[in-house]
mmCIF file of C-alpha atoms in Angstrom:
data_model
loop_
_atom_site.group_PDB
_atom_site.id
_atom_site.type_symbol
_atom_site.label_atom_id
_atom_site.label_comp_id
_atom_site.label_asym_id
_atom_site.label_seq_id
_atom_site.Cartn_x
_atom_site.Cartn_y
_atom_site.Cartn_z
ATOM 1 C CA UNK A 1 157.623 159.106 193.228
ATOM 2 C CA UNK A 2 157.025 161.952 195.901
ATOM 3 C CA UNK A 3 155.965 161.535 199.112
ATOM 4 C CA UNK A 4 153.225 161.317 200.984
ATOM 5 C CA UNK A 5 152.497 164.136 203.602
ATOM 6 C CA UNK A 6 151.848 163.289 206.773
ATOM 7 C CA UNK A 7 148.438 165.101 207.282
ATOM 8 C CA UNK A 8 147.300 163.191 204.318
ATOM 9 C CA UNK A 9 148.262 159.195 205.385
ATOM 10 C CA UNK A 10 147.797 159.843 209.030
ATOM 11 C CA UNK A 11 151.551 160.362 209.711
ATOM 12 C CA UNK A 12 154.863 158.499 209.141
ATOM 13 C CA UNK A 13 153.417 155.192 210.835
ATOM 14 C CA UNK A 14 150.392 154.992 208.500
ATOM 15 C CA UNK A 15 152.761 155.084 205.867
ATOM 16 C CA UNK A 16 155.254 152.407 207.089
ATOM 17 C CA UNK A 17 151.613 150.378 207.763
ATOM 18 C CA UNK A 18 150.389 150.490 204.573
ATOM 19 C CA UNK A 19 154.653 149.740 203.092
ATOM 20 C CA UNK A 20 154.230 146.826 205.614
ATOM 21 C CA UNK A 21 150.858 145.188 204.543
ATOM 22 C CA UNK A 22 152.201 145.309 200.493
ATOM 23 C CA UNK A 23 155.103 143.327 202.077
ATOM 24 C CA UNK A 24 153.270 140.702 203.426
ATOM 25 C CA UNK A 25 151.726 139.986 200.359
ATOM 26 C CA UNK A 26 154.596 139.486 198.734
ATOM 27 C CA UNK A 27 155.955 137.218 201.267
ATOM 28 C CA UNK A 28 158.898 140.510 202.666
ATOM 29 C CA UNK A 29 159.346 142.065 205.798
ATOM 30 C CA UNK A 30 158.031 145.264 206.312
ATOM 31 C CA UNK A 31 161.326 146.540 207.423
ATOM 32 C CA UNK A 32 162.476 145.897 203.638
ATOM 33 C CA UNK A 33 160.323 147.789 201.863
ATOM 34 C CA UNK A 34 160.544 150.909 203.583
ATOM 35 C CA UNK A 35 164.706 150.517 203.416
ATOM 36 C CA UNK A 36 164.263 150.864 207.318
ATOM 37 C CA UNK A 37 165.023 148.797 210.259
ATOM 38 C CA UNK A 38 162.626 150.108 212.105
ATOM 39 C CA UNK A 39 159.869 148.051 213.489
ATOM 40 C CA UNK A 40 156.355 149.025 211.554
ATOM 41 C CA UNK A 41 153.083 150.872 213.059
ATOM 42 C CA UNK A 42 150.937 148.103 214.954
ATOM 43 C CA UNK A 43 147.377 147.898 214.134
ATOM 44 C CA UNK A 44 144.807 149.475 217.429
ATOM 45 C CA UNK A 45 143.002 146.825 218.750
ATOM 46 C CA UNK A 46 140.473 144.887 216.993
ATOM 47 C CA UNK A 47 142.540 144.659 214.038
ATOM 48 C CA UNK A 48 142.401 147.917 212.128
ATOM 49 C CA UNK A 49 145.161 149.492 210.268
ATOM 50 C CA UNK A 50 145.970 153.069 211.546
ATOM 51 C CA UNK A 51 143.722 155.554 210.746
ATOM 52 C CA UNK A 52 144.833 157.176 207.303
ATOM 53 C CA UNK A 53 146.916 153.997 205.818
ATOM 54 C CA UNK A 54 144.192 152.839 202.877
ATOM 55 C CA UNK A 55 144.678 156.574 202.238
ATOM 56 C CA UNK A 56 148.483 156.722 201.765
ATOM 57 C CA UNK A 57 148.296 153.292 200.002
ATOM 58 C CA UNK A 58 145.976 154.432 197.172
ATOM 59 C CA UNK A 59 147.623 157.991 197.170
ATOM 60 C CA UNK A 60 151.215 156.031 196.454
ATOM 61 C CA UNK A 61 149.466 154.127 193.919
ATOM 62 C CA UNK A 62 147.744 156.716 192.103
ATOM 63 C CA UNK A 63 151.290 158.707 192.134
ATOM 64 C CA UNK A 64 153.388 155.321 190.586
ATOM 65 C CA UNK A 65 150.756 155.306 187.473
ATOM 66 C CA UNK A 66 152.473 158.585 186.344
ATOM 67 C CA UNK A 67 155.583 157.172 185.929
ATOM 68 C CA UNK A 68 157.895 157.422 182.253
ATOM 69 C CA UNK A 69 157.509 153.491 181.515
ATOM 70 C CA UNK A 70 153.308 154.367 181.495
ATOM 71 C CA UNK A 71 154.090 157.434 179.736
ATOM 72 C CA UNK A 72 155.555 155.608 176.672
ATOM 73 C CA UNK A 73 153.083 153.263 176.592
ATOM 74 C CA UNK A 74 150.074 155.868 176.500
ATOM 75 C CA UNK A 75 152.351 157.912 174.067
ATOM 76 C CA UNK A 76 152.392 154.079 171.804
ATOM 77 C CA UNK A 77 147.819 154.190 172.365
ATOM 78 C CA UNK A 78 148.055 158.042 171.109
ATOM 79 C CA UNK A 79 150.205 157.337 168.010
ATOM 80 C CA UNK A 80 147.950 154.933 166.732
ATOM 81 C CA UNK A 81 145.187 157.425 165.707
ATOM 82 C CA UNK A 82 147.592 159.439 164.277
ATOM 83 C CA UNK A 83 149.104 157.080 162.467
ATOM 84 C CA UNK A 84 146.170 155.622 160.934
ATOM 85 C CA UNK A 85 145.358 159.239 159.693
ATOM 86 C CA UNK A 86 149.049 159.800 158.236
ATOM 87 C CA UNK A 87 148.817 156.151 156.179
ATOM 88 C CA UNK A 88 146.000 156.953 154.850
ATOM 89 C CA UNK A 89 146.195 160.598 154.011
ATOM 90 C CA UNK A 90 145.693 161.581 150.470
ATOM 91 C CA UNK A 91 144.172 157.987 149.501
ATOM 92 C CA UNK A 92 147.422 156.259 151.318
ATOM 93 C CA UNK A 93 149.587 156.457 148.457
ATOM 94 C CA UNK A 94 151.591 159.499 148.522
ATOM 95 C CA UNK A 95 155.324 158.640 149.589
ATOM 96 C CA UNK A 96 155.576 161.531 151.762
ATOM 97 C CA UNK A 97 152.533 161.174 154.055
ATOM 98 C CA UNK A 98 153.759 157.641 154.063
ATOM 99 C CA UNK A 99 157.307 158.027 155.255
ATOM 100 C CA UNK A 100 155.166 160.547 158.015
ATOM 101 C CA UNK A 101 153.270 156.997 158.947
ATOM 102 C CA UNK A 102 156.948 154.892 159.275
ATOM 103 C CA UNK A 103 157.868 157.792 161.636
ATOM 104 C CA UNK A 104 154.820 157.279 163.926
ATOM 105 C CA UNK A 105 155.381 153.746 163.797
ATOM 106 C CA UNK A 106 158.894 153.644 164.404
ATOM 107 C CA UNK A 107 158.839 155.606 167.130
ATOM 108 C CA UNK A 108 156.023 153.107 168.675
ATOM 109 C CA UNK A 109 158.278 150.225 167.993
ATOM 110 C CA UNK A 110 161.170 152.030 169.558
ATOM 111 C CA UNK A 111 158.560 152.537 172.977
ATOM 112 C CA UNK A 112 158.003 149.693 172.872
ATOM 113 C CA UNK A 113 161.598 148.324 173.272
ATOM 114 C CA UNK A 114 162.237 151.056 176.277
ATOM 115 C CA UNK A 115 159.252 151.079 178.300
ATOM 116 C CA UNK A 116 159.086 147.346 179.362
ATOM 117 C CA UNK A 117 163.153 147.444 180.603
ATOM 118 C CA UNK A 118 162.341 150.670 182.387
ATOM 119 C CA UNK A 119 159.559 149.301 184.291
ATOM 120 C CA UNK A 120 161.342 146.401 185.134
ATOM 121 C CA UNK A 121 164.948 147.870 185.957
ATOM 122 C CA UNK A 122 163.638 151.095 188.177
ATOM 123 C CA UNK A 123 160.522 148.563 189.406
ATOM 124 C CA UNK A 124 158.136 150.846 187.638
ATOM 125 C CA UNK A 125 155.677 147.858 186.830
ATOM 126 C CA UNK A 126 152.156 148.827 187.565
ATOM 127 C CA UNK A 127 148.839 147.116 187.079
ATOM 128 C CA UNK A 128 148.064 149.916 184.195
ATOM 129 C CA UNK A 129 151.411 148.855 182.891
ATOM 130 C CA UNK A 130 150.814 145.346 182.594
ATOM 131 C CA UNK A 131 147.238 146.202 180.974
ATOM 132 C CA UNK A 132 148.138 148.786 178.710
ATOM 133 C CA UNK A 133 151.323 148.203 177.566
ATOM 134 C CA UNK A 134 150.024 144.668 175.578
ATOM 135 C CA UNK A 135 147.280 146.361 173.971
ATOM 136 C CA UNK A 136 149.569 149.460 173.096
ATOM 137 C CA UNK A 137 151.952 146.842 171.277
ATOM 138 C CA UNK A 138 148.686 145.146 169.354
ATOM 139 C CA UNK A 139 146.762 148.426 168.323
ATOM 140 C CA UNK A 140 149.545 149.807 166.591
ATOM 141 C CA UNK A 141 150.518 146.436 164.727
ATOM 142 C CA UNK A 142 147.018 145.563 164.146
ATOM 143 C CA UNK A 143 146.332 148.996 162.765
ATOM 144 C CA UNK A 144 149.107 148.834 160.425
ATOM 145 C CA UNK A 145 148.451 145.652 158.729
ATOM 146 C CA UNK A 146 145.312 146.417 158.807
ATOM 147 C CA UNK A 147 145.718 149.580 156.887
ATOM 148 C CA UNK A 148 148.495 147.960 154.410
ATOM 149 C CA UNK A 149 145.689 145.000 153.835
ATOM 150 C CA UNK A 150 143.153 147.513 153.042
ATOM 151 C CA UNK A 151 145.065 149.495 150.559
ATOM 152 C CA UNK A 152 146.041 146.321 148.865
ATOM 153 C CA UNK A 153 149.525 146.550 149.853
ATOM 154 C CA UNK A 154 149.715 143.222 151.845
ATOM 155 C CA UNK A 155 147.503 140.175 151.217
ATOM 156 C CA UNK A 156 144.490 139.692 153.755
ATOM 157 C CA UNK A 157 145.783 136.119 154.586
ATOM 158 C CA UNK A 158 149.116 137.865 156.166
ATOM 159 C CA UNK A 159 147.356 140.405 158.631
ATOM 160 C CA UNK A 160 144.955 137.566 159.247
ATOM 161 C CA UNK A 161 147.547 134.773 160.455
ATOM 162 C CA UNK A 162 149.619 137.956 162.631
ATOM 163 C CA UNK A 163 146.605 139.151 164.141
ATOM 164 C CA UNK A 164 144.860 135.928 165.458
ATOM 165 C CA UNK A 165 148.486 134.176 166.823
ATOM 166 C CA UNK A 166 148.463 137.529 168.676
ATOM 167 C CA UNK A 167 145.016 137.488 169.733
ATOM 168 C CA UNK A 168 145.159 133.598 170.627
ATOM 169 C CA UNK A 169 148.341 133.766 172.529
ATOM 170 C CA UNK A 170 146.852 136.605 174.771
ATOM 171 C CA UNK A 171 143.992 134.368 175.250
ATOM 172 C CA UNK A 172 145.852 131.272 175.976
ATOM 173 C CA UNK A 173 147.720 133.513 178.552
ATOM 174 C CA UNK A 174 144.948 133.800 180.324
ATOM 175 C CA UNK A 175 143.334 130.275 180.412
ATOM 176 C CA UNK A 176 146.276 128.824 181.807
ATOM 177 C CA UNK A 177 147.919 131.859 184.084
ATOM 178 C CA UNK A 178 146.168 129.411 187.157
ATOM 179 C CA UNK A 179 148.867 127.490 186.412
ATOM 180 C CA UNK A 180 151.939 129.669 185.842
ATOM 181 C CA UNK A 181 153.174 131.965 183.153
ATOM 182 C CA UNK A 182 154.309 131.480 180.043
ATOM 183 C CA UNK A 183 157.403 133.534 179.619
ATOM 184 C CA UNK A 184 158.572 135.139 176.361
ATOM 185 C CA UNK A 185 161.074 133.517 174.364
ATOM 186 C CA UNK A 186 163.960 134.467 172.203
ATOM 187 C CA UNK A 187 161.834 133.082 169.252
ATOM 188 C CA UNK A 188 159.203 135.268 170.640
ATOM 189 C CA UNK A 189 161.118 138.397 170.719
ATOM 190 C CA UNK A 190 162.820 137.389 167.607
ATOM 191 C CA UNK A 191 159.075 137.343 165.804
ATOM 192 C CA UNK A 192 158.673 140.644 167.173
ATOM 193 C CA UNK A 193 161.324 142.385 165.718
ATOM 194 C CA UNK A 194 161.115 140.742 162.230
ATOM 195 C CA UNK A 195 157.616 141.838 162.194
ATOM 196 C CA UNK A 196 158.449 145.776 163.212
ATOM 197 C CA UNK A 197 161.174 145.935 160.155
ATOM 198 C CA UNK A 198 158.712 143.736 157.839
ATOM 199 C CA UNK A 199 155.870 146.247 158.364
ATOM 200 C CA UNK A 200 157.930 148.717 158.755
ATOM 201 C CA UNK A 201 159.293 148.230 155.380
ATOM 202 C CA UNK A 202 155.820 147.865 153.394
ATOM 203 C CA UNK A 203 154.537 151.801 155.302
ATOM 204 C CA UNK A 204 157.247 153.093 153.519
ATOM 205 C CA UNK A 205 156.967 153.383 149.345
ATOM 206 C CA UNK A 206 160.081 151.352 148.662
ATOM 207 C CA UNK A 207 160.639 150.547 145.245
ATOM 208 C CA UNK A 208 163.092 148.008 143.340
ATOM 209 C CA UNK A 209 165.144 145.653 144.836
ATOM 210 C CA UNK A 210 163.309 147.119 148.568
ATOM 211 C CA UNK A 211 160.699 146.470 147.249
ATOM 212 C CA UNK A 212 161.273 142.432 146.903
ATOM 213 C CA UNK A 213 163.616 141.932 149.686
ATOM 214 C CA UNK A 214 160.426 143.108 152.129
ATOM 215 C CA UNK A 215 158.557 140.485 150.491
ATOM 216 C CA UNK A 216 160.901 138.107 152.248
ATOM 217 C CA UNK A 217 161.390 139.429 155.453
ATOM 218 C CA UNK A 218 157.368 139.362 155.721
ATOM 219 C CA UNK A 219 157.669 135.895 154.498
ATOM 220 C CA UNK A 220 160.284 135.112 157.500
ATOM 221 C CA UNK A 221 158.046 136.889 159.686
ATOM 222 C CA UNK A 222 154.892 135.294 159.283
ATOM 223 C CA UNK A 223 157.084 131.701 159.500
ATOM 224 C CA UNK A 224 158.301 133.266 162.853
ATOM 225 C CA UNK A 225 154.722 133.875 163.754
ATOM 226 C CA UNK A 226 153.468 130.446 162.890
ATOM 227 C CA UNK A 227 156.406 128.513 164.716
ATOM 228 C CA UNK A 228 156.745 130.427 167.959
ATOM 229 C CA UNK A 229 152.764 130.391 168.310
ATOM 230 C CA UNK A 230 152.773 126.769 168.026
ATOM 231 C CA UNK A 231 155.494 126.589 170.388
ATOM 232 C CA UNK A 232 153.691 128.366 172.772
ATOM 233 C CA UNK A 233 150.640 126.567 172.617
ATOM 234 C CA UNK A 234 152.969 123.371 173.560
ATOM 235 C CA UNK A 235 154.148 125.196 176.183
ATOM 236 C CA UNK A 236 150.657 125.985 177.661
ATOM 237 C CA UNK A 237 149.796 122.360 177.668
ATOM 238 C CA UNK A 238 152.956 121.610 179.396
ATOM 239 C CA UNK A 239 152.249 124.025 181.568
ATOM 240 C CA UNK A 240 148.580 123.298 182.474
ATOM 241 C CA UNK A 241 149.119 119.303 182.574
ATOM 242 C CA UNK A 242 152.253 120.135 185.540
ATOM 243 C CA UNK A 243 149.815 122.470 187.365
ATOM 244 C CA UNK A 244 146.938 119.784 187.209
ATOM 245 C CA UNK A 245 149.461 116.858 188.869
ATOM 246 C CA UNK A 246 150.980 119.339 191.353
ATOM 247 C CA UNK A 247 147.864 120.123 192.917
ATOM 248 C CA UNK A 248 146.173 116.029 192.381
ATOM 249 C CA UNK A 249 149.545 115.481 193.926
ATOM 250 C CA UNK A 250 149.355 118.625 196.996
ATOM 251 C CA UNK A 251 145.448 117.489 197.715
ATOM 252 C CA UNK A 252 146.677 113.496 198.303
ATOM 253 C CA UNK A 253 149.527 115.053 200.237
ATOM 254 C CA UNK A 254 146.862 117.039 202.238
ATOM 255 C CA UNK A 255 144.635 113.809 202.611
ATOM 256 C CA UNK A 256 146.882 111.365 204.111
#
């Protein structure tokens, strides 16, 4: 991430203000943000940050979006278009437009395994990130079963069970992130990449004995799907029922 000039945030103290108010929010020091033991710009009186320091805070923001974990994950949105049109070139059933549509979606699968440890391990994570990068990994499933469904390649019942455990475990996310979050499990991840190679398998115009051994990996797949989605629907009432009798139990606290 570059800089930001000093005409443009109001010098080096706006900067170290607006580094300082991010680390209060997260419960930090200022000083450990900015890698400095330096004491941080005060406020003028009347409690105003220093003139220039929203500016330097959105400019640094607006710079981290552009960052090679968000780049995968738009290249992952792009690809599904084009990999729609490549599955279902020529009436979808020539092998080498095909194997053109496993390449696309390979190489979306493969994003997908790099962009999330990059974010985390350089601390790339970004609210466009954490947006994007779920609906990146849905639109380019969803599109594919979609498109194997429609060319009669892969019963309706199989994108239908895939698609709404996806859909309902984003949802159920969300109803109970009050409480905590959910995190992903190895039966999670596992689901994940049993359902890349299943799919995977079916773009591609395998024949023979390929042909019947993707019929049970996408068996194993949607058993993966049906088990860890149950699991974490237990997990989210678990979750909410803790939540609800930590805060009955903080409010008597609070009371007495």
């Amino acid at each position: 991430m570059t800089g930001v000039p000093a005409s443009a945030a109001g010098g080096s103290s706006g900067a170290q203000g607006a580094r300082g108010s991010a680390a209060a929010a997260d419960g930090g020091t200022p000083s450990e943000v900015s890698g400095s033991a330096s004491a941080p710009a005060t406020a003028p009186e009347g409690g105003k940050p220093p003139r220039g320091g929203k500016i330097a805070a959105a400019a640094v923001n607006q710079a981290s979006v552009w960052n090679v974990a968000n780049l995968l994950t738009m290249l992952r949105l792009v690809l599904v278009p084009g990999f729609v049109a490549l599955m279902l070139a020529d009436g979808g059933y020539d092998p080498a437009w095909r194997s053109l549509a496993w390449a696309a979606f390979a190489i979306a699968m493969i994003t997908d395994l790099f962009d999330g440890h990059l974010a985390r391990t350089y601390n790339l994570v970004t609210d466009f990130g954490k947006i994007a990068d779920p609906i990146a990994d849905k639109a380019i499933m969803g599109a594919a079963l979609i498109c194997l469904s429609g060319l009669g390649d892969l019963p309706w019942w199989v994108t239908a069970v895939i698609l709404g455990r996806e859909l309902g475990i984003t949802l159920l996310r969300f109803l109970v992130i009050r409480y905590g979050v959910i995190p992903a499990s190895r039966g999670g991840k596992l689901k994940t990449l049993t359902q890349g190679v299943a799919v995977g398998m079916y773009v591609l115009a395998l024949t023979g004995w390929l042909a019947s051994l993707r019929f049970w990996v996408m068996a194993a797949a949607v058993v993966l799907t049906v088990v860890t989605g149950l699991d974490y629907v237990r997990q989210a009432i678990v979750l909410r029922r803790r939540g609800i009798a930590e805060r009955a139990a903080a409010l008597e606290e609070k009371e007495a």
